[in-house]
Short mmCIF file of C-alpha atoms in Angstrom, two decimals:
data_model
loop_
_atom_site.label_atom_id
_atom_site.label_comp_id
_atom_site.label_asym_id
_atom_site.label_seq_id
_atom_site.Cartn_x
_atom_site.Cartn_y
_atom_site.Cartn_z
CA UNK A 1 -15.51 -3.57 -29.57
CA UNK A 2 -13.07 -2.81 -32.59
CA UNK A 3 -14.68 -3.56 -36.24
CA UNK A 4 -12.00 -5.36 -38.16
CA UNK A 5 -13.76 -6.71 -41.43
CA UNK A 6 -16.84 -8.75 -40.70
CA UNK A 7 -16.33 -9.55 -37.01
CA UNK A 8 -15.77 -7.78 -34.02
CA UNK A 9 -12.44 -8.13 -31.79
CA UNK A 10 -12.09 -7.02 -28.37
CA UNK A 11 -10.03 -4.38 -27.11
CA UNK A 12 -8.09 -5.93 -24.65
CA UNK A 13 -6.39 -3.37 -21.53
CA UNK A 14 -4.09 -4.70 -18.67
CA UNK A 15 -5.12 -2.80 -15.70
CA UNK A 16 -2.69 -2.88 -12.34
CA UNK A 17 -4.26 -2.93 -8.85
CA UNK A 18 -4.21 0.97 -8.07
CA UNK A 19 -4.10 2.01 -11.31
CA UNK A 20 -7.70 1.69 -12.50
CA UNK A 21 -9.02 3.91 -14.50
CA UNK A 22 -12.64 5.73 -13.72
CA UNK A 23 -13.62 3.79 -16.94
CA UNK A 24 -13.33 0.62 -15.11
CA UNK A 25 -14.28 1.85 -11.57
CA UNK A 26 -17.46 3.15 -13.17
CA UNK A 27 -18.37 -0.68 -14.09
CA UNK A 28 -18.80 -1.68 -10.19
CA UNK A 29 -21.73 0.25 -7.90
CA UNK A 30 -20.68 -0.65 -4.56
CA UNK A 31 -16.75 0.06 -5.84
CA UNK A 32 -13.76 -2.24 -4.95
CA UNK A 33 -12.49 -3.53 -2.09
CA UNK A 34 -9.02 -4.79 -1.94
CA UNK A 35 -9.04 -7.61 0.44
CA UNK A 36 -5.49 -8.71 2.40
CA UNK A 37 -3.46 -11.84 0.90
CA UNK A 38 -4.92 -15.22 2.35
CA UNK A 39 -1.36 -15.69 3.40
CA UNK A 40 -1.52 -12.63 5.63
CA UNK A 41 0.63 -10.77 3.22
CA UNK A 42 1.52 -7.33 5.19
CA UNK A 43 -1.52 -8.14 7.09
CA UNK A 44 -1.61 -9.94 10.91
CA UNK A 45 -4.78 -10.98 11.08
CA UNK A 46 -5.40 -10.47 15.17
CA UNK A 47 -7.37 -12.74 17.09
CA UNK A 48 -10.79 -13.25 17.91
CA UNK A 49 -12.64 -10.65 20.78
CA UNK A 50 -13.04 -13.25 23.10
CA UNK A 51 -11.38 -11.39 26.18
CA UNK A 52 -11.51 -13.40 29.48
CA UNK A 53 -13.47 -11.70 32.59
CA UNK A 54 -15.39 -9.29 30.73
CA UNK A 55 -19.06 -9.01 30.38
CA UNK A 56 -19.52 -6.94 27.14
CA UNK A 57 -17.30 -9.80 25.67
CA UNK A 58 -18.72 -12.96 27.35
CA UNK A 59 -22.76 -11.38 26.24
CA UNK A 60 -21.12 -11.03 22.84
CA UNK A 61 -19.58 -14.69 22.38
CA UNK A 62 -22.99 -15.98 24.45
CA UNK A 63 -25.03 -13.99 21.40
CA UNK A 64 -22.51 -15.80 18.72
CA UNK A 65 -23.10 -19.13 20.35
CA UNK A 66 -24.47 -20.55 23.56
CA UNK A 67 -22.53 -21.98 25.65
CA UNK A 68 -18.94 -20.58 24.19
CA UNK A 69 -18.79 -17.97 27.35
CA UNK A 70 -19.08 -20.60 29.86
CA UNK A 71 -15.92 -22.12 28.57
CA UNK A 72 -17.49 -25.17 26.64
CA UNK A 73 -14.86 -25.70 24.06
CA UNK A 74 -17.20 -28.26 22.24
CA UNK A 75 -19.86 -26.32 22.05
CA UNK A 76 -17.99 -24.34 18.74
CA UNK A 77 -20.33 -25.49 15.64
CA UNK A 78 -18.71 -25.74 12.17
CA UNK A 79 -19.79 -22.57 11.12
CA UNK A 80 -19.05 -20.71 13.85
CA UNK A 81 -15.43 -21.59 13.77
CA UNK A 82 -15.88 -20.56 9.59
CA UNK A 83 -17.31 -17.32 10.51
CA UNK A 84 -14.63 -16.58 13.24
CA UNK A 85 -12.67 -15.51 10.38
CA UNK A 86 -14.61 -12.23 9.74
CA UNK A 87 -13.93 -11.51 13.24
CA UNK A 88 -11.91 -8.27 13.90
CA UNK A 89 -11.57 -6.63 10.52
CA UNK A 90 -10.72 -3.09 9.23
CA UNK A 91 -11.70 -1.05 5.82
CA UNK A 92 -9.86 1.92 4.67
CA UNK A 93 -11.92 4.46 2.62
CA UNK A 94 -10.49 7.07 0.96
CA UNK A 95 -11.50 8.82 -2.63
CA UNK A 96 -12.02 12.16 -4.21
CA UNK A 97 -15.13 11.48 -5.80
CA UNK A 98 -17.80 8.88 -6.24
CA UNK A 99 -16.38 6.81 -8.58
CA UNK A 100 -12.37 7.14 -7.36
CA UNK A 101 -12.74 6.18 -4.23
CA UNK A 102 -11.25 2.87 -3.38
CA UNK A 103 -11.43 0.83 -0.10
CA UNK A 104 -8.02 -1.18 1.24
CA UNK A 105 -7.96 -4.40 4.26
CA UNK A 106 -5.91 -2.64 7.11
CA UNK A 107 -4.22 -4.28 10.18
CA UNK A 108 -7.37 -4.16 12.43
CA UNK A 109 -5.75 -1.55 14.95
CA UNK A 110 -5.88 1.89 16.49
CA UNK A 111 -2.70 3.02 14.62
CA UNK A 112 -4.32 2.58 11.52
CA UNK A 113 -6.70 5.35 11.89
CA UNK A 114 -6.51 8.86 11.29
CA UNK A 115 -8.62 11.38 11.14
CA UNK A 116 -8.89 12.68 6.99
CA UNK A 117 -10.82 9.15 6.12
CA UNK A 118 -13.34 6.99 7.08
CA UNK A 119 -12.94 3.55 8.22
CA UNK A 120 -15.24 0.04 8.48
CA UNK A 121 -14.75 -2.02 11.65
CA UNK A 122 -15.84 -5.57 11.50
CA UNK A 123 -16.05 -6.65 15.17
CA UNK A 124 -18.15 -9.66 14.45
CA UNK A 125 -20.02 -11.68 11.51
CA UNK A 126 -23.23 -9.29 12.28
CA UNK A 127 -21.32 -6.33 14.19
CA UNK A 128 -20.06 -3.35 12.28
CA UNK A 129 -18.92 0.16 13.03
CA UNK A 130 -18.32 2.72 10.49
CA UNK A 131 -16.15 5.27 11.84
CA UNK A 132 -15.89 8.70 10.40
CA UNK A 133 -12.97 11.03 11.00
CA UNK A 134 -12.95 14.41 11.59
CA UNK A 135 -11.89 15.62 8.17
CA UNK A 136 -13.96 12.75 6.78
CA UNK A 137 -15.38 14.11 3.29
CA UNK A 138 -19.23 13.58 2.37
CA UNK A 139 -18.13 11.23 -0.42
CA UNK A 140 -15.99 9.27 1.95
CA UNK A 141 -18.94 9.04 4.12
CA UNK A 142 -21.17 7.24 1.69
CA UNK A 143 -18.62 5.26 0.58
CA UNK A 144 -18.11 3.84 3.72
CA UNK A 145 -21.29 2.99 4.70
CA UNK A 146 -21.73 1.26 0.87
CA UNK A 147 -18.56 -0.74 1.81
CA UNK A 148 -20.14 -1.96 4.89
CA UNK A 149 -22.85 -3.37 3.36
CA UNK A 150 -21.15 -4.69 0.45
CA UNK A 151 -18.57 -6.56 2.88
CA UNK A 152 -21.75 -7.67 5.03
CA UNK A 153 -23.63 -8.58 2.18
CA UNK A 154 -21.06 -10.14 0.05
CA UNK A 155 -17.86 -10.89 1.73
CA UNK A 156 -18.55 -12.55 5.19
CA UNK A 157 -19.99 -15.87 5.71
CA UNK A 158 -22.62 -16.16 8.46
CA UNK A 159 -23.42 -18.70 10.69
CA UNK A 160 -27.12 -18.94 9.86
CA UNK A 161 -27.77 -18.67 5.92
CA UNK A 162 -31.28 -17.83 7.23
CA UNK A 163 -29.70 -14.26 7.54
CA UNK A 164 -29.33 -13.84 3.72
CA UNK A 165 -33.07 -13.70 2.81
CA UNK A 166 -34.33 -11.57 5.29
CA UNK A 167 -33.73 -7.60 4.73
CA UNK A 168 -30.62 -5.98 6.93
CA UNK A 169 -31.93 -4.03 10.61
CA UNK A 170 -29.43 -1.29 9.67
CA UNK A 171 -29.48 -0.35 13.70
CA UNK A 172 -28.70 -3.74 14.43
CA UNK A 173 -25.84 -4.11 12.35
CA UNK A 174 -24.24 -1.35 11.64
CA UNK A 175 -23.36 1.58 14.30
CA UNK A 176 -21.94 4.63 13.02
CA UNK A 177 -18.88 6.13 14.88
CA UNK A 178 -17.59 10.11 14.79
CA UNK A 179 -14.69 10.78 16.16
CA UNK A 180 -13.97 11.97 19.45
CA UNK A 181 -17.33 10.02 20.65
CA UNK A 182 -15.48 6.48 20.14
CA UNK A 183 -17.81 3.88 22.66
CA UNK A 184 -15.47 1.53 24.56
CA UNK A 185 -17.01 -1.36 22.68
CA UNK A 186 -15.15 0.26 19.10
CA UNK A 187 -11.87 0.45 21.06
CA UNK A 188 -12.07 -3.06 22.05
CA UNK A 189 -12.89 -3.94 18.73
CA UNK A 190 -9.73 -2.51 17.12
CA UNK A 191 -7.15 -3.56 19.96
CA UNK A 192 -7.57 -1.09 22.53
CA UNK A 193 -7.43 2.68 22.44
CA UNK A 194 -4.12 4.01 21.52
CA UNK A 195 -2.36 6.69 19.64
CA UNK A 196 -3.01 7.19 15.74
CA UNK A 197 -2.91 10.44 13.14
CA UNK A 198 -4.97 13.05 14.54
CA UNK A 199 -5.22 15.99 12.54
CA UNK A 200 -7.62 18.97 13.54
CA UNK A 201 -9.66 20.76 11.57
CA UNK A 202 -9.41 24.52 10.82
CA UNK A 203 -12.20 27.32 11.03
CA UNK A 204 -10.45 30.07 8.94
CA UNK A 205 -8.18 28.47 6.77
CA UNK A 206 -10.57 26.18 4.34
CA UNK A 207 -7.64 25.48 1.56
CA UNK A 208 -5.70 23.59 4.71
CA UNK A 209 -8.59 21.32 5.19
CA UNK A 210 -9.02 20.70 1.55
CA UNK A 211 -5.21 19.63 1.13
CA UNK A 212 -5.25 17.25 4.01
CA UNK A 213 -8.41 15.76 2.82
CA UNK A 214 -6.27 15.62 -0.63
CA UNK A 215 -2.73 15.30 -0.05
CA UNK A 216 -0.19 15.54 -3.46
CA UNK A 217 2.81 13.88 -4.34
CA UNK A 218 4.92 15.38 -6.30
CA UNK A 219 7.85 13.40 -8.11
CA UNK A 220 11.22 15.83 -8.09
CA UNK A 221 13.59 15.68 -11.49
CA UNK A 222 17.09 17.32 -12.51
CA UNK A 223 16.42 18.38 -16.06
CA UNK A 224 19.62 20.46 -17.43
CA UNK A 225 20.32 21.84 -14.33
CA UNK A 226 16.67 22.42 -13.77
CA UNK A 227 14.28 21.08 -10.77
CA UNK A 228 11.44 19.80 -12.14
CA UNK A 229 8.41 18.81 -10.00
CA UNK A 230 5.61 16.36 -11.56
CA UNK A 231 2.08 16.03 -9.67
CA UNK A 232 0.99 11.94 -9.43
CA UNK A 233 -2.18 11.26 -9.64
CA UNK A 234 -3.55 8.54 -7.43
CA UNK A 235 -0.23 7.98 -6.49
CA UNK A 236 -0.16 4.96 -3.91
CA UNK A 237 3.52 3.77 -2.25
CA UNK A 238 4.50 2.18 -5.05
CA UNK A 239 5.54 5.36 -7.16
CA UNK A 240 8.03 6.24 -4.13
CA UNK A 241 11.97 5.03 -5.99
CA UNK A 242 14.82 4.37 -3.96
CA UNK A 243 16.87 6.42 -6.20
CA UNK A 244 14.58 9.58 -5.81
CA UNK A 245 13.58 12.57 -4.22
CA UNK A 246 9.70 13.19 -3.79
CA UNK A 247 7.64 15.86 -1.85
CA UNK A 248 3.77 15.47 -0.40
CA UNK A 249 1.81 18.44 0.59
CA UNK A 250 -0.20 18.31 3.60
CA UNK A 251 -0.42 22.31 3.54
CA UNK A 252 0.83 22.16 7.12
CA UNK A 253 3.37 19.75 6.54
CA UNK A 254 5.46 19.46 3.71
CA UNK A 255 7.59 16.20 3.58
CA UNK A 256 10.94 15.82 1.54
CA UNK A 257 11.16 11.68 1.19
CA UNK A 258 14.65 10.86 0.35
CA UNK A 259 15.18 7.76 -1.22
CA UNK A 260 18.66 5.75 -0.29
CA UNK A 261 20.18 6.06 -3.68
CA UNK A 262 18.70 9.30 -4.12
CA UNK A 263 21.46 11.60 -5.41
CA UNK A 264 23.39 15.04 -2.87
CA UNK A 265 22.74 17.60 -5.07
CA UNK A 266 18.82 16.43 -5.96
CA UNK A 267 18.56 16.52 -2.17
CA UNK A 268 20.02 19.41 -1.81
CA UNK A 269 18.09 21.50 -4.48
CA UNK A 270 14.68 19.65 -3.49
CA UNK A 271 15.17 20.85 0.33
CA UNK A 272 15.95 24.40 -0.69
CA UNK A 273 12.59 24.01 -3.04
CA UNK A 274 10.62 23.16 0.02
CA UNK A 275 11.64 26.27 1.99
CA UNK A 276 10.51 28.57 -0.77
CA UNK A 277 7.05 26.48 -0.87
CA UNK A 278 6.19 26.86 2.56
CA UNK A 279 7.61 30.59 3.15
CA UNK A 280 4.51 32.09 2.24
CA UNK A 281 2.29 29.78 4.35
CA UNK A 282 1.68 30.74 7.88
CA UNK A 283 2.65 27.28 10.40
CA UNK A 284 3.68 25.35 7.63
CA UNK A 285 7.46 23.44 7.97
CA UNK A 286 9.43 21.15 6.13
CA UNK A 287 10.21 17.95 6.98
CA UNK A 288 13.05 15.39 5.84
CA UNK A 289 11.95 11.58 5.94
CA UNK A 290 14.26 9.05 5.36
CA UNK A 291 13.73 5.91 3.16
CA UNK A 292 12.45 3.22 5.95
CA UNK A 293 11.64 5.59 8.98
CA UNK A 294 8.52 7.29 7.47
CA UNK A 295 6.34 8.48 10.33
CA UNK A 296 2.36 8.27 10.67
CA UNK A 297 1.51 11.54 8.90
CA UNK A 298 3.48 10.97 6.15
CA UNK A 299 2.37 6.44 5.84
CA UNK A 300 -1.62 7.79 6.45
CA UNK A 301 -1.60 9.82 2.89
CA UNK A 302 -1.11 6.05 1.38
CA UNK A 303 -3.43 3.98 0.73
CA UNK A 304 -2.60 0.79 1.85
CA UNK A 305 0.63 1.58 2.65
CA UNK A 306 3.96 -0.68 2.17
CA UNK A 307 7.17 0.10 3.03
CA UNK A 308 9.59 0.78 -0.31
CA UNK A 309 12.49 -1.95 -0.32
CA UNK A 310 16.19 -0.68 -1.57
CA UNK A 311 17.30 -1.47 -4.77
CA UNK A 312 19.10 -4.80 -5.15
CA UNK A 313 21.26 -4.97 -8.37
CA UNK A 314 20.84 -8.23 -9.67
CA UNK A 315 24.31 -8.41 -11.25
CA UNK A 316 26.16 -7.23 -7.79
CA UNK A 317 24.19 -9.47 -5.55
CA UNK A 318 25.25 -12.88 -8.49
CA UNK A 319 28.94 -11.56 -7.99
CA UNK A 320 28.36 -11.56 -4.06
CA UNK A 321 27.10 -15.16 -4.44
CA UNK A 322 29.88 -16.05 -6.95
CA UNK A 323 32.43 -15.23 -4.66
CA UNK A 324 31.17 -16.78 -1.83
CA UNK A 325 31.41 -20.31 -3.78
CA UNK A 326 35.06 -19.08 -4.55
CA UNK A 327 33.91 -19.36 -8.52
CA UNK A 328 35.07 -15.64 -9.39
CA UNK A 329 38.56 -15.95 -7.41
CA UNK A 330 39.38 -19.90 -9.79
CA UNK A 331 38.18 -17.99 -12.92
CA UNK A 332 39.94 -14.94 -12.57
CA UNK A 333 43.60 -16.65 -10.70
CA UNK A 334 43.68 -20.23 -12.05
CA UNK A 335 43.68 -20.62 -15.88
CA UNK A 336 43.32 -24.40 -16.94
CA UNK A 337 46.43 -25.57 -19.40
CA UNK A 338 44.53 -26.16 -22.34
CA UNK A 339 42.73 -23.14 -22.31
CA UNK A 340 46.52 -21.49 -22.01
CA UNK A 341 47.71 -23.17 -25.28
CA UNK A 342 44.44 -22.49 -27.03
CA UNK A 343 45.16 -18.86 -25.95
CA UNK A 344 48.99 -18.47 -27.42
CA UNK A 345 48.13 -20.65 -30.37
CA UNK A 346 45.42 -17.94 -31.34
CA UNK A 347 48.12 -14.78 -30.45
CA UNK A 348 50.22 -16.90 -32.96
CA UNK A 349 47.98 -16.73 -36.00
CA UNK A 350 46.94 -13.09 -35.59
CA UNK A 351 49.92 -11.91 -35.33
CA UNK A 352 51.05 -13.99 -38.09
CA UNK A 353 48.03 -12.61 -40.01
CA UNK A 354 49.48 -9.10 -39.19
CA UNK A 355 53.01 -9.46 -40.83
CA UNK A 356 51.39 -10.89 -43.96
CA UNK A 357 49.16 -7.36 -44.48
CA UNK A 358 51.95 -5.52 -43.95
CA UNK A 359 54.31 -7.88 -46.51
CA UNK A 360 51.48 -7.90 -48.85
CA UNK A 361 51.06 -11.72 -48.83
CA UNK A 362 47.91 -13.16 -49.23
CA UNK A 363 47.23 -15.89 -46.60
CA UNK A 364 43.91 -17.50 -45.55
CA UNK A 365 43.38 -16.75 -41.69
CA UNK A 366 40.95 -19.10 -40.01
#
């Protein structure tokens, strides 16, 4: 609060979703979870586990609600079809401390993993997995299993409201997951085991581990001839321009991201920049991405990844639409009359206006 006189006005801050500041963060003990659009947004929401033929799934939809598995269609209640939306969910946790550490709705799917973070898997209203990867941090572990209680508390609606008042069976509810030791109910849960961004962890060479944990962006500038690179902190895919060059260190990867406006020679100098980064680290290379054809080890450093759209001038893409109505071609070839005589009437005056400063006359120009 801000004294001003006798009363007290509030100090009012805007704050932008990945932008908070630990001030804010602080405020909220379970931390925030950034839930996907109700529209979908970037988000497919998958459908229900209720594969046909299989008896892990039929015992599951049996324990949901009786009768379900035996293909009685009527049998779904109300609030079983309500809770069906909590079905098949996935948490992103990533942070460098307790109180930056943010969690992110991910397309419930084995490509989303990878193995510097820890993720939440909600297979069911009352089923979770927390899955740790193997360069999962200690503060990304507790955050994680916070996050699953806070969603299971607080963000899923259950079928029997009973649920609320008694206290949680932590084995019941949640399992926890380590990589590597995956059971095949997780990989149904997530789609089916697949590929994602594996990354293994080294015994000698502690600083590598440490920077994938922690990647950095760096932002890289042409100042009077000069390359300038600037850390971003908390950076998320939003900081990546079209019209720039930018660099994140992995240790053993360091990727050049090359906007599509982005300009030869800041290319050029940024590439030749990366070279003299990684000469002096043993395994480390460089590695050019393209605007729009970003692989998995370079999208899994975001959180909550979106793909950066190319710059649309506004003014080119009116003229585009201008011309298609054939408006720019009748302004530019086809002059109406009266605007003509208005047009020679006015080159009339001023030139009239001309001969009379250089006569000396005095005459009133309109």
């Amino acid at each position: 609060m801000t004294e001003t006189g006798y009363r007290c006005s509030p100090n009012v801050a805007r704050i932008f979703q990945n932008r908070e500041p630990e001030e804010f963060l602080e405020l909220f003990d379970t931390g925030i979870v950034i839930l996907a659009p109700p529209d979908g947004g970037d988000i497919a929401p998958p459908p229900p586990p209720m594969p046909s033929g299989d008896k892990m799934g039929s015992a599951h939809l049996e324990e949901q609600q009786p009768g379900l598995s035996a293909g009685k269609s009527d049998a779904i209640s109300p609030k079983t079809e309500s809770a069906m939306r909590f079905w098949r969910r996935m948490f992103h946790i990533r942070g460098a401390s307790e109180t930056l550490s943010r969690t992110h709705e991910v397309p419930c799917e084995c490509s989303s993993l990878n193995s510097t973070d820890a993720f939440v898997v909600q297979e069911t209203t009352s089923k979770f997995f927390i899955w740790y990867g193997a360069l999962c941090s200690k503060i990304e572990r507790t955050r994680a299993a916070r996050a699953a209680v806070h969603i299971y508390s607080n963000l899923t609606e259950r079928e029997d409201e009973e649920e609320e008042e008694e206290e949680i069976d932590l084995d019941r509810v949640f399992i926890t997951v380590h990589e590597g030791k995956e059971p095949d109910r997780f990989w149904e849960a997530v789609g089916g085991k697949g590929n994602y961004t594996k990354f293994e962890a080294s015994d000698t060479d502690q600083i590598a581990n440490e920077r994938l944990q922690n990647p950095i962006l760096f932002e890289i500038t042409l100042n009077r001839h000069y390359l300038m690179p600037r850390p971003i902190l908390d950076y998320t895919s939003e900081d990546l321009h079209d019209s720039g060059v930018y660099m994140l260190d992995l240790h053993m990867w360091l990727f050049v991201w090359i906007g599509r406006r982005a300009s030869e020679r800041l290319v050029d100098g940024s590439m030749e920049l990366a070279k003299a980064v990684v000469a002096d680290r043993k395994g480390s290379k460089v590695v050019a991405v393209q605007a729009g054809k970003e692989p998995p080890e370079f999208t899994h450093a975001f959180l909550g990844w979106h793909e950066v759209r190319p710059f649309c001038d506004p003014y080119a893409k009116r003229a585009e639409k201008l011309a298609e109505l054939g408006v720019v071609g009748r302004v530019l070839d086809v002059v109406p009359e009266d605007v003509q005589i208005l047009r020679e009437k006015r080159c009339k005056k001023e030139k009239k206006y001309r001969m009379n400063l250089t006569t000396g006359a005095s005459t009133h120009y309109m």
